Amino acid sequence: MAPTKIYLDEAIPVPAVKVWRTFASKPQSLAGLWGVVALLLLTLFGQYFAPFAAEFQDPDALLLPPSWHSDGVVEHFLGTDDLGRDIFSRLLYGVRLTFGTALGIVSSALVVGVIIGSISGMMSGLKSSILGHLLDALLSIPSLLMAILVVAVAGPGLDNVFWAVGISLTPQFVRAIHQTVHEELQKEYVTAARLDGANSLQIFWYVIMPNVWETVIIQTTLAVSAAILDIAALGFLNLGAQAPQPEWGAMVLQGLDSFLTAPWTVTIPGLAILLSVLSVNLVGDGLRAALSPVRS
C-alpha cells in the first residue's frame, strides 16, 4: 500500500492557508514580520548581545561618531554620546523599555478592552447608549494627551507611563469590540442561533467571538505602534523613562544638547523608533488585507 501524502492545504485549515498566502504575497508585509520578530528576540535577549553595560561611561570616548566615519572606532559601532556611553548597547537595552513595555501595555489594554467591550456589546437599550456616548467622549481626547494628563497627575517614570498609556489605549479596544459585537448581533445567523435555543453566553462564545478576532488582531497592531510612539514621546518630554534609563525617546532627549556636533545621538534612536513603528504597521496592513477576504 502506497504511503499517504499529506499536503499543506489538507493539513492546515483552508482559511489559515489563505490568510498566510495573501499576507506572504506582499514583500513589505514579510519585511515588517521579520522586523517584529527581530524586535521580539531583542526584547528577550538583546541585553546579552550588548558589548557594554547601558550605563557604562568611557571618558576617553566622548561623542565618538559611528564606526563608518573616519573618526569612528569598531568598538563603538554606532558611536557614543556626550557621557561616553555606547549608543549601540543602549539601543539593545532600550528595546525592552520601549517595545517590550508597549507589548505589555497593549496586552493589558487588550484583556480589559475585550472584557468590557464584549459585555457592553451584548447589552442593548439605555445602558449600551450611555456607554457608547461615554466612549465617544473619551476617544475625542488624543491618546498622547490623555497619557500626558495621567502622568502629570501620577508623576514621571516608566511605571506611571505603563498605566498612563494603558488607560489611554483601553477605550479604543472597548469601542472597537463594542461596535463589532453590536453589529454582529444584528446578523441573521445570530437570530438563527437564538431560534435554535442557544443562550446569550453560547451565542457570544461560539457564534459572535469567531467573527471578532479580525477586529482584535487589527486593533492590536494599531495599538502597539501607538504605544511605541506614546512611550517615546513621553520619554522625549521627560515625563516617561528618566535618565540614565536607555529608553529610545529619552535617548533622543538626552542627545539634543549635542545634536549640532553629534547628530547621531539623536538620529540613531529616532531611526529605531521609526523602524519599529514601521514594522508593526506593515504587519498590520498585511493582516488587514489578508483577513478581509476570509471574512467576506
Short mmCIF file of C-alpha atoms in Angstrom, two decimals:
data_model
loop_
_atom_site.label_atom_id
_atom_site.label_comp_id
_atom_site.label_asym_id
_atom_site.label_seq_id
_atom_site.Cartn_x
_atom_site.Cartn_y
_atom_site.Cartn_z
CA MET A 1 0.00 0.00 0.00
CA ALA A 2 1.45 3.32 -1.08
CA PRO A 3 2.12 5.82 1.73
CA THR A 4 -0.47 8.57 2.12
CA LYS A 5 0.76 12.00 1.16
CA ILE A 6 -0.32 14.91 3.34
CA TYR A 7 -0.41 18.25 1.60
CA LEU A 8 -0.31 21.61 3.31
CA ASP A 9 -3.79 22.52 2.13
CA GLU A 10 -5.14 19.33 3.75
CA ALA A 11 -3.12 19.55 6.96
CA ILE A 12 -3.99 23.19 7.71
CA PRO A 13 -7.47 24.72 7.56
CA VAL A 14 -8.11 26.49 4.28
CA PRO A 15 -8.74 29.96 5.84
CA ALA A 16 -5.34 29.85 7.59
CA VAL A 17 -3.61 28.93 4.33
CA LYS A 18 -5.45 31.69 2.51
CA VAL A 19 -4.52 34.28 5.12
CA TRP A 20 -0.85 33.28 5.05
CA ARG A 21 -0.64 33.23 1.26
CA THR A 22 -2.25 36.65 0.98
CA PHE A 23 0.00 38.02 3.71
CA ALA A 24 3.17 36.46 2.29
CA SER A 25 2.41 37.66 -1.24
CA LYS A 26 3.37 41.19 -0.19
CA PRO A 27 7.12 41.71 0.35
CA GLN A 28 6.52 44.69 2.61
CA SER A 29 4.38 42.57 4.93
CA LEU A 30 7.10 39.93 5.20
CA ALA A 31 9.69 42.64 5.82
CA GLY A 32 7.53 44.01 8.63
CA LEU A 33 7.09 40.50 10.05
CA TRP A 34 10.85 39.93 10.14
CA GLY A 35 11.24 43.32 11.81
CA VAL A 36 8.70 42.44 14.51
CA VAL A 37 10.33 39.03 15.07
CA ALA A 38 13.71 40.76 15.45
CA LEU A 39 12.23 43.20 17.96
CA LEU A 40 10.70 40.33 19.95
CA LEU A 41 14.03 38.49 20.06
CA LEU A 42 15.91 41.65 21.06
CA THR A 43 13.34 42.33 23.77
CA LEU A 44 14.12 38.93 25.28
CA PHE A 45 17.83 38.62 24.59
CA GLY A 46 19.10 42.00 23.34
CA GLN A 47 20.92 42.95 26.52
CA TYR A 48 23.01 39.78 26.33
CA PHE A 49 24.46 40.88 22.99
CA ALA A 50 25.32 44.40 24.12
CA PRO A 51 29.11 44.91 24.16
CA PHE A 52 28.86 47.35 27.08
CA ALA A 53 26.54 47.96 30.01
CA ALA A 54 23.82 50.52 29.32
CA GLU A 55 25.23 52.99 31.88
CA PHE A 56 28.93 52.35 31.28
CA GLN A 57 30.81 55.61 30.63
CA ASP A 58 34.12 55.82 28.82
CA PRO A 59 35.73 59.24 29.46
CA ASP A 60 38.17 58.63 26.60
CA ALA A 61 35.37 58.09 24.04
CA LEU A 62 33.14 61.15 24.30
CA LEU A 63 30.92 61.83 21.27
CA LEU A 64 32.65 59.31 19.02
CA PRO A 65 30.96 59.06 15.60
CA PRO A 66 29.74 55.70 14.19
CA SER A 67 32.40 53.25 13.02
CA TRP A 68 31.90 54.02 9.31
CA HIS A 69 33.02 57.61 9.96
CA SER A 70 36.73 58.37 9.56
CA ASP A 71 36.98 59.21 13.27
CA GLY A 72 34.91 56.24 14.42
CA VAL A 73 36.12 53.03 16.05
CA VAL A 74 34.86 49.49 15.68
CA GLU A 75 34.40 49.03 19.43
CA HIS A 76 31.64 51.65 19.39
CA PHE A 77 29.75 50.60 16.27
CA LEU A 78 27.11 53.35 16.42
CA GLY A 79 29.21 55.89 18.27
CA THR A 80 28.91 57.28 21.78
CA ASP A 81 27.03 60.11 23.49
CA ASP A 82 28.33 63.08 25.46
CA LEU A 83 29.00 60.88 28.50
CA GLY A 84 30.92 58.25 26.56
CA ARG A 85 28.11 55.68 26.66
CA ASP A 86 27.90 53.23 23.78
CA ILE A 87 24.80 54.01 21.71
CA PHE A 88 24.53 50.50 20.21
CA SER A 89 24.49 48.94 23.69
CA ARG A 90 21.92 51.44 24.93
CA LEU A 91 19.71 50.70 21.92
CA LEU A 92 19.79 46.98 22.70
CA TYR A 93 18.91 47.60 26.33
CA GLY A 94 16.24 50.10 25.27
CA VAL A 95 14.29 47.62 23.13
CA ARG A 96 12.81 46.13 26.29
CA LEU A 97 11.95 49.55 27.70
CA THR A 98 10.24 50.82 24.54
CA PHE A 99 8.97 47.87 22.50
CA GLY A 100 8.67 45.47 25.43
CA THR A 101 6.75 48.00 27.52
CA ALA A 102 4.48 48.69 24.54
CA LEU A 103 3.66 44.98 24.26
CA GLY A 104 2.88 44.78 27.97
CA ILE A 105 0.64 47.84 27.82
CA VAL A 106 -1.26 46.62 24.77
CA SER A 107 -1.71 43.14 26.27
CA SER A 108 -3.26 44.63 29.40
CA ALA A 109 -5.44 47.05 27.43
CA LEU A 110 -6.49 44.19 25.14
CA VAL A 111 -7.71 41.98 28.00
CA VAL A 112 -9.62 44.80 29.70
CA GLY A 113 -10.98 46.10 26.38
CA VAL A 114 -12.22 42.71 25.20
CA ILE A 115 -13.98 42.01 28.51
CA ILE A 116 -15.68 45.40 28.80
CA GLY A 117 -16.35 45.72 25.06
CA SER A 118 -17.87 42.24 24.85
CA ILE A 119 -20.14 42.75 27.84
CA SER A 120 -21.27 46.19 26.67
CA GLY A 121 -21.73 44.98 23.11
CA MET A 122 -24.13 42.29 24.25
CA MET A 123 -26.20 44.93 26.05
CA SER A 124 -28.96 46.95 24.46
CA GLY A 125 -31.10 49.92 25.25
CA LEU A 126 -30.13 52.77 27.57
CA LYS A 127 -27.03 51.10 29.08
CA SER A 128 -25.48 50.49 25.67
CA SER A 129 -26.31 54.02 24.53
CA ILE A 130 -24.79 55.65 27.63
CA LEU A 131 -21.59 53.60 27.31
CA GLY A 132 -21.35 54.42 23.61
CA HIS A 133 -21.54 58.17 24.26
CA LEU A 134 -19.02 57.88 27.12
CA LEU A 135 -16.57 56.09 24.82
CA ASP A 136 -17.06 58.73 22.14
CA ALA A 137 -16.19 61.41 24.69
CA LEU A 138 -13.05 59.56 25.80
CA LEU A 139 -11.93 58.87 22.24
CA SER A 140 -12.27 62.55 21.36
CA ILE A 141 -9.16 63.11 23.52
CA PRO A 142 -5.94 62.07 21.72
CA SER A 143 -4.25 59.12 23.42
CA LEU A 144 -0.98 61.01 23.91
CA LEU A 145 -2.75 63.96 25.53
CA MET A 146 -4.63 61.64 27.87
CA ALA A 147 -1.37 59.88 28.75
CA ILE A 148 0.26 63.25 29.47
CA LEU A 149 -2.63 64.18 31.77
CA VAL A 150 -2.33 60.90 33.69
CA VAL A 151 1.47 61.22 34.04
CA ALA A 152 1.08 64.85 35.12
CA VAL A 153 -1.10 63.64 38.00
CA ALA A 154 0.79 60.44 38.86
CA GLY A 155 4.29 61.80 38.23
CA PRO A 156 7.02 60.95 35.71
CA GLY A 157 8.55 57.50 35.46
CA LEU A 158 8.25 54.38 33.33
CA ASP A 159 5.90 52.67 35.81
CA ASN A 160 3.42 55.52 35.58
CA VAL A 161 3.82 55.58 31.80
CA PHE A 162 2.60 51.97 31.74
CA TRP A 163 -0.65 52.96 33.43
CA ALA A 164 -0.99 56.24 31.56
CA VAL A 165 -0.65 54.77 28.07
CA GLY A 166 -2.74 51.75 29.07
CA ILE A 167 -5.57 53.98 30.25
CA SER A 168 -5.39 56.00 27.04
CA LEU A 169 -5.48 52.92 24.77
CA THR A 170 -8.11 50.84 26.59
CA PRO A 171 -11.11 52.91 25.34
CA GLN A 172 -10.02 52.21 21.75
CA PHE A 173 -10.24 48.46 22.35
CA VAL A 174 -13.54 48.81 24.19
CA ARG A 175 -15.03 50.88 21.38
CA ALA A 176 -13.82 48.57 18.60
CA ILE A 177 -15.04 45.39 20.33
CA HIS A 178 -18.30 47.01 21.45
CA GLN A 179 -19.13 48.17 17.94
CA THR A 180 -18.18 44.87 16.31
CA VAL A 181 -20.17 42.74 18.77
CA HIS A 182 -23.16 45.07 18.48
CA GLU A 183 -23.08 44.82 14.68
CA GLU A 184 -22.74 41.03 14.75
CA LEU A 185 -25.82 40.77 16.98
CA GLN A 186 -27.90 42.15 14.11
CA LYS A 187 -26.84 39.38 11.71
CA GLU A 188 -29.22 36.63 10.63
CA TYR A 189 -27.01 33.79 11.87
CA VAL A 190 -27.35 35.15 15.44
CA THR A 191 -31.13 35.12 15.10
CA ALA A 192 -30.93 31.56 13.81
CA ALA A 193 -28.81 30.56 16.83
CA ARG A 194 -31.37 32.09 19.19
CA LEU A 195 -34.19 30.21 17.47
CA ASP A 196 -32.14 27.05 17.85
CA GLY A 197 -32.18 27.54 21.64
CA ALA A 198 -28.73 29.00 22.28
CA ASN A 199 -28.39 31.28 25.30
CA SER A 200 -26.52 34.60 25.32
CA LEU A 201 -23.21 33.10 26.51
CA GLN A 202 -23.29 30.40 23.84
CA ILE A 203 -24.18 32.94 21.16
CA PHE A 204 -21.29 35.17 22.19
CA TRP A 205 -18.60 32.49 22.54
CA TYR A 206 -19.48 30.15 19.67
CA VAL A 207 -21.22 32.45 17.18
CA ILE A 208 -20.01 36.04 17.64
CA MET A 209 -16.48 35.68 19.01
CA PRO A 210 -15.04 33.87 15.94
CA ASN A 211 -16.03 36.91 13.87
CA VAL A 212 -14.49 39.38 16.34
CA TRP A 213 -10.91 38.11 16.11
CA GLU A 214 -10.25 40.10 12.95
CA THR A 215 -11.08 43.32 14.78
CA VAL A 216 -8.98 42.24 17.78
CA ILE A 217 -5.90 41.49 15.66
CA ILE A 218 -6.09 44.68 13.62
CA GLN A 219 -6.74 46.87 16.66
CA THR A 220 -3.82 45.24 18.47
CA THR A 221 -1.33 46.11 15.73
CA LEU A 222 -2.58 49.69 15.64
CA ALA A 223 -2.32 49.93 19.42
CA VAL A 224 1.26 48.59 19.52
CA SER A 225 2.52 51.25 17.13
CA ALA A 226 0.58 53.93 19.04
CA ALA A 227 2.02 52.69 22.34
CA ILE A 228 5.59 52.83 21.00
CA LEU A 229 5.09 56.42 19.85
CA ASP A 230 3.41 57.45 23.12
CA ILE A 231 6.15 55.88 25.27
CA ALA A 232 8.86 57.54 23.17
CA ALA A 233 7.03 60.88 23.18
CA LEU A 234 6.64 60.84 26.97
CA GLY A 235 10.31 59.96 27.30
CA PHE A 236 11.23 62.83 24.99
CA LEU A 237 9.11 65.20 27.10
CA ASN A 238 10.93 63.96 30.22
CA LEU A 239 7.66 62.56 31.56
CA GLY A 240 8.49 58.91 30.95
CA ALA A 241 11.71 57.00 31.50
CA GLN A 242 14.21 59.06 33.45
CA ALA A 243 17.97 59.29 32.92
CA PRO A 244 20.04 57.19 32.77
CA GLN A 245 17.44 54.66 31.51
CA PRO A 246 18.11 53.90 27.81
CA GLU A 247 14.53 54.27 26.61
CA TRP A 248 14.62 55.42 22.98
CA GLY A 249 12.57 58.60 23.42
CA ALA A 250 14.65 59.58 26.45
CA MET A 251 17.81 58.93 24.41
CA VAL A 252 16.59 61.42 21.79
CA LEU A 253 16.05 63.99 24.54
CA GLN A 254 19.48 63.36 26.06
CA GLY A 255 21.13 63.81 22.65
CA LEU A 256 19.51 67.14 21.83
CA ASP A 257 22.20 69.20 23.60
CA SER A 258 24.89 67.78 21.31
CA PHE A 259 22.77 67.45 18.17
CA LEU A 260 24.72 70.03 16.12
CA THR A 261 28.11 68.48 16.86
CA ALA A 262 27.00 64.83 17.16
CA PRO A 263 23.73 64.32 15.23
CA TRP A 264 23.95 60.52 15.56
CA THR A 265 22.98 60.80 19.24
CA VAL A 266 19.50 61.87 18.07
CA THR A 267 19.08 60.32 14.64
CA ILE A 268 20.01 56.73 15.60
CA PRO A 269 17.45 56.28 18.42
CA GLY A 270 14.97 58.22 16.27
CA LEU A 271 15.50 55.74 13.43
CA ALA A 272 15.00 52.87 15.88
CA ILE A 273 11.60 54.30 16.83
CA LEU A 274 10.72 54.86 13.16
CA LEU A 275 11.70 51.35 12.05
CA SER A 276 9.88 49.64 14.92
CA VAL A 277 6.65 51.55 14.24
CA LEU A 278 7.03 50.94 10.51
CA SER A 279 7.49 47.19 11.04
CA VAL A 280 4.38 46.93 13.20
CA ASN A 281 2.32 48.99 10.74
CA LEU A 282 3.46 46.85 7.79
CA VAL A 283 2.37 43.72 9.64
CA GLY A 284 -0.94 45.37 10.50
CA ASP A 285 -1.59 46.39 6.89
CA GLY A 286 -0.72 42.89 5.70
CA LEU A 287 -3.04 41.27 8.22
CA ARG A 288 -5.84 43.67 7.37
CA ALA A 289 -5.57 42.82 3.68
CA ALA A 290 -5.23 39.08 4.38
CA LEU A 291 -8.12 38.82 6.85
CA SER A 292 -10.66 40.85 4.88
CA PRO A 293 -11.14 38.28 2.06
CA VAL A 294 -11.55 35.49 4.60
CA ARG A 295 -14.41 37.26 6.26
CA SER A 296 -16.11 38.26 3.01
#
